[in-house]
Coordinates of C-alpha atoms in Angstrom, one line a residue:
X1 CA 90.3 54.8 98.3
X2 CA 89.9 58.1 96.8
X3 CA 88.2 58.8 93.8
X4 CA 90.3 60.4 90.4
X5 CA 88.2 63.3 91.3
X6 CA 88.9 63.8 94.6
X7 CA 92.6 64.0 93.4
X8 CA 92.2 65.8 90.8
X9 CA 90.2 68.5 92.3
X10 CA 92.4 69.3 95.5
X11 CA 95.2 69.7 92.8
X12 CA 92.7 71.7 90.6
X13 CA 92.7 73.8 93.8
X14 CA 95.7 74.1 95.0
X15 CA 97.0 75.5 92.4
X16 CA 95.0 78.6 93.1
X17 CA 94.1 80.7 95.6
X18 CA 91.3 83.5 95.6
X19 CA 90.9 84.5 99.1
X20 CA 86.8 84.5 98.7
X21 CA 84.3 83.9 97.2
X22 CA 81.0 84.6 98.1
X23 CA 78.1 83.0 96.9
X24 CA 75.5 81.0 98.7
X25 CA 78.4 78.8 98.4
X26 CA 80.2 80.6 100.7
X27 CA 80.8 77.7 103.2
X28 CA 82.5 75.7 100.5
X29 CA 84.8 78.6 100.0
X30 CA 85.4 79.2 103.9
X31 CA 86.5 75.1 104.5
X32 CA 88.5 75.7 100.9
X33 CA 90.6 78.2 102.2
X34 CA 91.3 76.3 105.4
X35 CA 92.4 73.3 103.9
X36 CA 95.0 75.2 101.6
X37 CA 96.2 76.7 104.0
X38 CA 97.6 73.4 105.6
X39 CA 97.9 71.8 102.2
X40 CA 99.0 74.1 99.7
X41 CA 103.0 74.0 99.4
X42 CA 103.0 70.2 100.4
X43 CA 100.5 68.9 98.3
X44 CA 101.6 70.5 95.3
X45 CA 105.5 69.6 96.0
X46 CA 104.3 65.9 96.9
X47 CA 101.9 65.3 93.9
X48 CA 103.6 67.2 91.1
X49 CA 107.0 68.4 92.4
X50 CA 106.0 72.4 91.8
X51 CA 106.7 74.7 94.3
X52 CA 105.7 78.2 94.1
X53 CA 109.3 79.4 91.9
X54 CA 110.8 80.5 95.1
X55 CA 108.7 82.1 96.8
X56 CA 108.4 79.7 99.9
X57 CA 107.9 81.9 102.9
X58 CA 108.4 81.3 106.5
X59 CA 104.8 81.6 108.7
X60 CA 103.5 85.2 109.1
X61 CA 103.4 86.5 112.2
X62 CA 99.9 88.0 112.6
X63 CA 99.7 92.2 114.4
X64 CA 96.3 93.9 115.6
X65 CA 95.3 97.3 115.6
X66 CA 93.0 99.0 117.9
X67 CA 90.5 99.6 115.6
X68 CA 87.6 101.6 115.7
X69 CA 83.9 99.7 116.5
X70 CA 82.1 102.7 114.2
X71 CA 84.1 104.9 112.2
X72 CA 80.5 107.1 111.7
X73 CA 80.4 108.1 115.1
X74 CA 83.2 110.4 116.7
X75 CA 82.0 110.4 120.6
X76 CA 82.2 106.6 120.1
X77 CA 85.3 105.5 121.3
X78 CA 85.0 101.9 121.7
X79 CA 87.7 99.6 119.6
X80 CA 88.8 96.3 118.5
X81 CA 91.7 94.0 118.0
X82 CA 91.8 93.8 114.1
X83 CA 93.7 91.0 112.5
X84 CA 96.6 91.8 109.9
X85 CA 99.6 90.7 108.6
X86 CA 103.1 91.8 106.8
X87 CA 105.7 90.1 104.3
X88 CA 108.8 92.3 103.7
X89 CA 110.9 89.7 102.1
X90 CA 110.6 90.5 98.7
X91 CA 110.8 94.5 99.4
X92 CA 113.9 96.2 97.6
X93 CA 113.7 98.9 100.0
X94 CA 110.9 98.8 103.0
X95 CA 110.8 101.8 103.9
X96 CA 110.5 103.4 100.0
X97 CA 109.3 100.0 98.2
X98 CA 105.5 99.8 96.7
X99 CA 102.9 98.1 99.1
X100 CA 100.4 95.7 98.2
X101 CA 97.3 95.5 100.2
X102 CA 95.6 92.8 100.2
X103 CA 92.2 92.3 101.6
X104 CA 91.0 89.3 102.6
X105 CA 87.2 89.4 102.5
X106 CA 84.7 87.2 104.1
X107 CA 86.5 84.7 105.8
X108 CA 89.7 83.8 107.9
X109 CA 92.6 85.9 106.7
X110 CA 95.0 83.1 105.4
X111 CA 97.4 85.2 103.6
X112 CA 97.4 84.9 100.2
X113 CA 100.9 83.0 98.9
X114 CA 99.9 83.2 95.3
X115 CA 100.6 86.9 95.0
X116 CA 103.9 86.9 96.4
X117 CA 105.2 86.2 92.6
X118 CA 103.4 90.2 92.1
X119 CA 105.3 91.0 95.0
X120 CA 108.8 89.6 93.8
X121 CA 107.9 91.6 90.3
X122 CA 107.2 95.0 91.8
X123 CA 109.7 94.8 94.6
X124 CA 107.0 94.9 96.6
X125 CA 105.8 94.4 100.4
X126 CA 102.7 92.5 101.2
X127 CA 100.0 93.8 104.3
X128 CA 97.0 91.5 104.2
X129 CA 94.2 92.8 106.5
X130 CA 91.3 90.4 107.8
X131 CA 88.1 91.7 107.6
X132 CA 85.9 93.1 110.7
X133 CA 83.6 90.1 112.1
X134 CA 85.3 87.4 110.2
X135 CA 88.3 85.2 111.3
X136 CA 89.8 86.7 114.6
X137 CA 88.7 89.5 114.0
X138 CA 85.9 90.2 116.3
X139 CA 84.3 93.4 117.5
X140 CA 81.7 91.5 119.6
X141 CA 81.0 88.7 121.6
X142 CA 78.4 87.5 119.6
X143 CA 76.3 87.9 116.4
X144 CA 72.9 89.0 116.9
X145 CA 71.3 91.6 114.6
X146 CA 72.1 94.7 117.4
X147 CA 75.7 93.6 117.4
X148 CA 75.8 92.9 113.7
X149 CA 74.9 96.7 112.5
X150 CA 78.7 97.4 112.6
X151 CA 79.5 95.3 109.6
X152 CA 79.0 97.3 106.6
X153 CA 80.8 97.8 103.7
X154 CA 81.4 101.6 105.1
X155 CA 83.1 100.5 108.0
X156 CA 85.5 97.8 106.0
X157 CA 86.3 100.7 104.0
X158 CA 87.3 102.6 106.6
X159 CA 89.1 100.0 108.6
X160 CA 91.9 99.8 105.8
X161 CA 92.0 103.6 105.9
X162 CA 92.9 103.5 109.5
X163 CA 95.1 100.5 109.0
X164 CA 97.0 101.8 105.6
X165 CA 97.7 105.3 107.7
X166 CA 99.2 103.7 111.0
X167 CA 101.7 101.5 108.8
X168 CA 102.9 104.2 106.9
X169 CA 103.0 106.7 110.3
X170 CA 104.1 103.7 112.8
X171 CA 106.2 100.9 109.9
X172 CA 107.5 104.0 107.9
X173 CA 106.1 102.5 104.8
X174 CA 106.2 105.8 102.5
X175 CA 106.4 103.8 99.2
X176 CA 103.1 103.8 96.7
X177 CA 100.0 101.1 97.5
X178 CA 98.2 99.0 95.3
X179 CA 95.2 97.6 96.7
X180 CA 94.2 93.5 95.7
X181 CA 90.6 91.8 96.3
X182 CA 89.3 88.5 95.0
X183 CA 85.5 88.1 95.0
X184 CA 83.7 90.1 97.8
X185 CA 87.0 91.8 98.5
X186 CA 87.7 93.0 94.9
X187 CA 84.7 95.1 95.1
X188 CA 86.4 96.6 98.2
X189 CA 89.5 96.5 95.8
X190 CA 87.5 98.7 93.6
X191 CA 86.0 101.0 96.1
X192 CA 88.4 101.4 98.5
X193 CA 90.3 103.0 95.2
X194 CA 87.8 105.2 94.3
X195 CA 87.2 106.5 97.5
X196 CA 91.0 106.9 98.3
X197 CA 92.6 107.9 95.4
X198 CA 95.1 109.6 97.2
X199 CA 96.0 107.0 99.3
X200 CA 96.5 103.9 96.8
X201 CA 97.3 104.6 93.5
X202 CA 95.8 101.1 91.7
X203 CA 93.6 98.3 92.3
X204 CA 93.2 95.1 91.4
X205 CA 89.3 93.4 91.4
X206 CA 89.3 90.0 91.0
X207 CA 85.7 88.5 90.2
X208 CA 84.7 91.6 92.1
X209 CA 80.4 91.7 91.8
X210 CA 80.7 95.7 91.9
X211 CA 77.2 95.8 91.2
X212 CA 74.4 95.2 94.1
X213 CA 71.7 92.9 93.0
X214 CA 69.0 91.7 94.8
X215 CA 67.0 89.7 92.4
X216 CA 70.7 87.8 91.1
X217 CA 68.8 85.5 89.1
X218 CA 71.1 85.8 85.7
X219 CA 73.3 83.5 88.2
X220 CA 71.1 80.8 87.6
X221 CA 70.9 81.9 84.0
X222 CA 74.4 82.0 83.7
X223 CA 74.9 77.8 85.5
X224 CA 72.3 76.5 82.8
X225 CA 74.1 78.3 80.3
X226 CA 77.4 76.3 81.1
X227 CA 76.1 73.2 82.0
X228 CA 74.6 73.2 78.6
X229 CA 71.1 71.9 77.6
X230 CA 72.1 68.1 77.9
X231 CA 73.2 68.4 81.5
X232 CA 70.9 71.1 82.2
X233 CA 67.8 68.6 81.6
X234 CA 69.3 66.6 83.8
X235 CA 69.3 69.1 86.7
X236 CA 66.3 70.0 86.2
X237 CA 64.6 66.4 86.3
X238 CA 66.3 66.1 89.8
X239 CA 64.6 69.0 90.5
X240 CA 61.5 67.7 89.8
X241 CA 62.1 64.2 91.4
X242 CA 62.7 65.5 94.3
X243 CA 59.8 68.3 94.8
X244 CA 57.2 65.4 93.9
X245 CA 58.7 63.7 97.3
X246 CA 57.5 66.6 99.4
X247 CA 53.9 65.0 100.5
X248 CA 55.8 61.3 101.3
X249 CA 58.5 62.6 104.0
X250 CA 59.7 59.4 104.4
X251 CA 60.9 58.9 100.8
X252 CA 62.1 62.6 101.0
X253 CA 63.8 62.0 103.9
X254 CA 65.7 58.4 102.3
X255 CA 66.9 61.0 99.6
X256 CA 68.2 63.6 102.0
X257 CA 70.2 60.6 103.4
X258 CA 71.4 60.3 99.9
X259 CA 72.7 63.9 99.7
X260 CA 73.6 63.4 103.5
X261 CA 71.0 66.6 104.4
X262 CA 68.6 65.2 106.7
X263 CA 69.5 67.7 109.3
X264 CA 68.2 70.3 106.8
X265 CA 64.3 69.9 108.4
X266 CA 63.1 72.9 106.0
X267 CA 62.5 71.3 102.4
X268 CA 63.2 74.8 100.4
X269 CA 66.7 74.7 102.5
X270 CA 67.3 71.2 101.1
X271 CA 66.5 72.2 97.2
X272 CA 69.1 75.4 97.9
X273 CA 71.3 72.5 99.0
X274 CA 71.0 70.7 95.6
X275 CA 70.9 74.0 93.4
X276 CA 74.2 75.2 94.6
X277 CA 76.4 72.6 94.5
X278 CA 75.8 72.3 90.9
X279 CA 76.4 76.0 91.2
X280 CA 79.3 75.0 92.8
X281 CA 80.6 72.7 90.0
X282 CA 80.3 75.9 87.7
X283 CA 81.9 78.3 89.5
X284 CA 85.1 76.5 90.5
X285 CA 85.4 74.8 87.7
X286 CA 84.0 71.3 88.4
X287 CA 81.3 71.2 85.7
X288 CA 82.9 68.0 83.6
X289 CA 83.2 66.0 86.8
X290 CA 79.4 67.0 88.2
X291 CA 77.7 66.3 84.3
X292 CA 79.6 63.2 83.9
X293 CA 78.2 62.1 87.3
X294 CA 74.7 63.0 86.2
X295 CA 75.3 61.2 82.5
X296 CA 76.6 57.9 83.6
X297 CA 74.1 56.7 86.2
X298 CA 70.3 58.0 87.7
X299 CA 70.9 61.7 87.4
X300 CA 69.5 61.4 91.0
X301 CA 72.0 59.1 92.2
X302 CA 75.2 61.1 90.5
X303 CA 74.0 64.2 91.6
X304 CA 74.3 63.3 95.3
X305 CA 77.3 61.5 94.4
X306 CA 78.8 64.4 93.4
X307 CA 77.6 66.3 96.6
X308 CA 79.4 63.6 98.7
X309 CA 82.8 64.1 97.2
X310 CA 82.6 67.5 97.5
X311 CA 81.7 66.8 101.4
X312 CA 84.2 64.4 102.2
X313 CA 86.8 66.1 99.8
X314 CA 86.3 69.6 102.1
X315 CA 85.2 68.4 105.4
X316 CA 81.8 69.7 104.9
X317 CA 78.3 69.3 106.1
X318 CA 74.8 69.5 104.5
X319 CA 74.0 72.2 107.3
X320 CA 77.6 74.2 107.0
X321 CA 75.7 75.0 103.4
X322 CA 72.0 76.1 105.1
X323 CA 71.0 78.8 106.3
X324 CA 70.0 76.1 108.9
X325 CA 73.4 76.8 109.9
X326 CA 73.5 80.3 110.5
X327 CA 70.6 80.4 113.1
X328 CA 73.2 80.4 116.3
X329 CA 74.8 84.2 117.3
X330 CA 77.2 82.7 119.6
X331 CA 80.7 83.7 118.0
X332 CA 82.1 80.1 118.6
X333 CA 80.0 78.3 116.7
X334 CA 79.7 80.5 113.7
X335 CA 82.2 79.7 110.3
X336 CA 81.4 83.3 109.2
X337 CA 78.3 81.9 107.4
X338 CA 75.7 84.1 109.5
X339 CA 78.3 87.3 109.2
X340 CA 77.7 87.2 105.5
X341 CA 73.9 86.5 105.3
X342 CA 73.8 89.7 107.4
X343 CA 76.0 91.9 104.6
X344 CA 73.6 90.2 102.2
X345 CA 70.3 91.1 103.6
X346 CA 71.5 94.6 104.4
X347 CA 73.5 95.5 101.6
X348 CA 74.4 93.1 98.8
X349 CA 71.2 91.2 98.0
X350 CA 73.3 88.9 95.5
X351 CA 70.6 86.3 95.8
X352 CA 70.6 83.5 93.4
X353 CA 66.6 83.3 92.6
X354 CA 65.4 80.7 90.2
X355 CA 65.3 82.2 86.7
X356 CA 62.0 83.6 85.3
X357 CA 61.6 81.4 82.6
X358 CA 61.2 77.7 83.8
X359 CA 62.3 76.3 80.1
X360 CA 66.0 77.6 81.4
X361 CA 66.0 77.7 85.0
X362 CA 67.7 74.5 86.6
X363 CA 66.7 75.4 90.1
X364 CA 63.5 75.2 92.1
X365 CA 61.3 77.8 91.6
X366 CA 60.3 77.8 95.3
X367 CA 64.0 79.3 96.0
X368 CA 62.6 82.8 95.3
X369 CA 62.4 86.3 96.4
X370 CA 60.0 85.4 99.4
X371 CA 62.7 82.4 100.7
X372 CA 65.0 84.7 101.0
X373 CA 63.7 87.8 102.4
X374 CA 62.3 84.7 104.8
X375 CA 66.1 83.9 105.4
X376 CA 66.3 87.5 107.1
X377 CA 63.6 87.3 108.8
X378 CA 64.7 83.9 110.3
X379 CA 68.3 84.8 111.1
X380 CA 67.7 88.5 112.3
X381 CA 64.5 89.2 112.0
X382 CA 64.9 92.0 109.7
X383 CA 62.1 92.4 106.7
X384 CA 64.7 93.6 104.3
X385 CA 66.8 91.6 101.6
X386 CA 69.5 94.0 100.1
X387 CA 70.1 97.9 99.7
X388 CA 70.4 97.4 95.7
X389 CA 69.5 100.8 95.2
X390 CA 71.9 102.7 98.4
X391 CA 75.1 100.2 97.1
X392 CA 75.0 101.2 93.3
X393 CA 74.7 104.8 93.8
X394 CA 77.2 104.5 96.2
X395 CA 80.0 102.5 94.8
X396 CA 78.8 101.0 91.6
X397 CA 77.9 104.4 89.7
X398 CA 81.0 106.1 90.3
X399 CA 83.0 103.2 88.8
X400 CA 81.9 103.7 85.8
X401 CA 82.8 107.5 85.4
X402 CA 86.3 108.2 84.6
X403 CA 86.2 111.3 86.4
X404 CA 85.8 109.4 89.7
X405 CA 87.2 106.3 89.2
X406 CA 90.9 105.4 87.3
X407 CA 93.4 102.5 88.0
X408 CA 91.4 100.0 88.7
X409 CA 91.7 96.6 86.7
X410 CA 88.5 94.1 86.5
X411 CA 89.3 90.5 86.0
X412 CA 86.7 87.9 85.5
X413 CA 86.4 83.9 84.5
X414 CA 84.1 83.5 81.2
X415 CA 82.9 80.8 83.9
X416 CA 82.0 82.2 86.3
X417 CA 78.8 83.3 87.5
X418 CA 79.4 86.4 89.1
X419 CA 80.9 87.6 86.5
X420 CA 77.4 89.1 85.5
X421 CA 77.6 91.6 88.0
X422 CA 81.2 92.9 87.3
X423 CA 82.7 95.6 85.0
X424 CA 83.2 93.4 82.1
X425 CA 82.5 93.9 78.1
X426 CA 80.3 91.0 78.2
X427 CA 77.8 93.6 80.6
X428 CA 78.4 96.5 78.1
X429 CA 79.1 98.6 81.4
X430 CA 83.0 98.8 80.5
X431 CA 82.8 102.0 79.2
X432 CA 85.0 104.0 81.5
X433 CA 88.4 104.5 79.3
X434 CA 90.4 105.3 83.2
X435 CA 90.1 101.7 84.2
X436 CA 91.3 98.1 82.4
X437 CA 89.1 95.1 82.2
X438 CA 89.9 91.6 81.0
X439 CA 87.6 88.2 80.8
X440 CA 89.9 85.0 80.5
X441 CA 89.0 82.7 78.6
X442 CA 88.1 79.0 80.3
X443 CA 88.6 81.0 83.9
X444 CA 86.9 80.3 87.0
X445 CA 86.2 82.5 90.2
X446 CA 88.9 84.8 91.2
X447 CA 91.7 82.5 88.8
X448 CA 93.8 84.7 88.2
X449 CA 95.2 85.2 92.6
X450 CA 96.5 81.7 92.0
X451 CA 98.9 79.8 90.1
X452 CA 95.6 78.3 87.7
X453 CA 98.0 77.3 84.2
X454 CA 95.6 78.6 81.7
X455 CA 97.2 80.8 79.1
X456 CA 94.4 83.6 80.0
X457 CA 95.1 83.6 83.3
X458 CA 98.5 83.7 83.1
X459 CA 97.7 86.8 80.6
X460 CA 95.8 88.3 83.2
X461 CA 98.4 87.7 85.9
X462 CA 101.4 89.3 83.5
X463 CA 98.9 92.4 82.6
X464 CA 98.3 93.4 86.3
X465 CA 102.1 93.4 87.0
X466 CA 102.6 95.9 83.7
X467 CA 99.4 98.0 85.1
X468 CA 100.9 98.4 88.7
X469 CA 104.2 99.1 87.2
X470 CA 102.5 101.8 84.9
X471 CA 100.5 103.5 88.2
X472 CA 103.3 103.2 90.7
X473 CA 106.2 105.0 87.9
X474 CA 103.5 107.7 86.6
X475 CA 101.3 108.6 89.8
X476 CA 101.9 111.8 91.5
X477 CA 101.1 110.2 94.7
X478 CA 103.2 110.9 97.7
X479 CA 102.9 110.2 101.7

């Protein structure tokens, strides 16, 4: 029979949709977004008799475009078949209406139902555009590290450019754009505004990490924080249980059984296993569930219980978390997993090291700067682990400039993690008086693209309809 939480949490879930979120919990998000795909409109209609107010839409039909493999190089003519898709029904006009763009980030462009109720506001079209490398969207025929050097956040960048231009050219869409991005894609929100002002006149960043960091350990900071000290203690002495296990692989091995991670034959890969699905339980809202677990029986025991029903709940595996998992190039057998440990060992860094000081950090310590510049090696064999510095001067920088950047609204849950490396008063970094930001309450990752009930959310929903309304009636923009 299924657990209360099992229940609970697939509702919890359904009722919204970010289309991302990266972490290294990125598989968890990845499976997520298949599932509600399949489940979203029946689930919620069959357990609790909502439906999305109307907004039920027929199947998408999904277009390519002959995109270009490397917008940097103008003797290169080489292309592929990019992934994207259009909803025109709630468009007053099509031809003059506003567009929303929606990018879909890091995984499997399932388009994004949730914002349709923006859509019916604004009198708006929807284009949803699937990233390069992820989903169907494949330049190459598989992943190794040669192959891989076309994925940058340069080239996503310019991919919408490309896209945006043919649609208004070939679709006659001549009416404004507002661009929309939840995690990973609301920094491409963000940027894709500030380096096309003239071409969309808003944007929307959703739990967008804006901010390249390679050491990300305030993530870790920012879990025990939540989790509080009582559950945080608890954490940690799993920690510690299971590090004393590493000489006597045979009782480390009955406990990986416990966790269902004895394919993960690299011990540090199995403590990254453990540290993020409590990171998991924090950043989508689980925490209650996880520390209850850890409370009511051997904090060992509930903790893998906890991993379990997050497993069988998702249709996930120990490895689908590891960079284990990520080892293969072939195209077929990848779930996007090794795509994004490429973006972070070249780009983003955004890795979730053990905090300094031991006293708060409820994570191994031997999940560090040197595991994961290891992961790079391993996967690609590249000595590198982030471009902190070339990323903030970049894109980060300018955001905060009002001269450069205007229009763009940050979001964030007072949950979530990543939050830390946002635009956000919280990061005293909000000063630029051209753009909005707003931290709801309670929130979790990228809340606010779904249907989540919580008054902030809802607030944050209701104030990004009155911004887009405010940019598309007061911009000079034209096509």
């Amino acid at each position: 029979m299924k657990t209360l939480f099992n229940l609970v949490s697939v509702l919890f879930v359904a009722l919204f949709i970010s289309n991302t979120a990266f972490a290294d919990i990125r598989l968890f998000e990845l499976h997520r977004q298949k599932v509600l795909a399949k489940r979203e409109q029946a689930l919620l209609k069959k357990k609790t008799g909502i439906t999305l107010r109307g907004l039920e839409t027929t199947e998408l039909k999904s277009y390519t475009f002959d995109q270009k493999l490397d917008h940097s190089d103008a003797n290169d003519t080489r292309t592929f078949k990019q992934r994207y898709f259009i909803n025109t029904e709630l468009a007053k006009d099509v031809t003059t209406s506003p567009v929303l763009l929606y990018i879909c980030g890091e995984a499997e462009c399932n388009p994004n139902k949730s914002i349709l109720s923006h859509a019916k506001e604004l009198g708006a079209s929807v284009v949803y555009v699937e990233h390069r490398y992820y989903g169907k969207s494949m330049p190459t025929t598989n992943l190794t590290a040669e192959n891989l050097k076309y994925l940058s956040t340069a080239q996503a960048l310019e991919d919408l450019k490309a896209i945006q231009i043919y649609l208004q050219k070939e679709k006659n869409f001549k009416g404004k754009w507002v661009v929309l991005g939840g995690s990973y894609a609301g920094s491409l929100a963000a940027y894709y505004r500030l380096k096309n002002p003239d071409l969309v006149v808003g944007a929307l960043s959703s739990s967008g990490p804006v901010m390249a960091k390679e050491n990300f350990e305030e993530y870790d900071l920012h879990v025990s924080k939540v989790v509080g000290e009582q559950c945080g203690a608890k954490m940690k002495q799993v920690v510690k249980e299971v590090e004393a296990l590493f000489d006597s692989p045979e009782k480390l091995l009955e406990v990986k059984k416990k966790f269902r991670g004895e394919a993960l034959t690299d011990n540090v890969d199995f403590m990254y296993l453990i540290a993020d699905m409590g990171a998991l339980a924090v950043q989508y809202g689980y925490k209650n569930r996880f520390c209850e677990l850890l409370d009511s029986e051997n904090p060992l025991q509930g903790y893998a219980k906890f991993t379990i029903e997050i497993f069988d709940s998702w249709g996930m595996t120990a490895l689908d978390m590891s960079a284990a998992g990520a080892l293969d190039p072939n195209v077929d057998s990848s779930d996007n997993m090794r795509q994004w440990f490429y973006q972070s060992c070249t780009e983003y860094g955004y890795w979730q090291n053990a905090y300094h000081d031991e006293k708060i950090s409820v994570r191994s310590t031997l999940i560090n700067a040197d595991y994961h510049r290891n992961i790079c090696i391993r996967l690609y064999g590249l000595d590198t682990s982030g471009n902190e510095k070339y990323v903030n001067e970049t894109y980060y920088a300018p955001l905060l400039d009002a001269g450069r950047a205007s229009n763009i609204f940050y979001t964030n849950g007072s949950t979530d993690p990543w939050l830390n490396l946002s635009i956000a008063p919280e990061n005293k970094n909000d000063s630029n008086t051209a753009t909005v930001t707003f931290t709801m309450e309670g929130a979790a990752h990228c809340d606010d693209l779904g249907n989540n009930s919580l008054s902030d959310v809802k607030k944050g929903r209701q104030m990004f309809v009155e911004l887009a309304k405010k940019w598309l009636a007061n911009s000079s923009f034209e096509n």
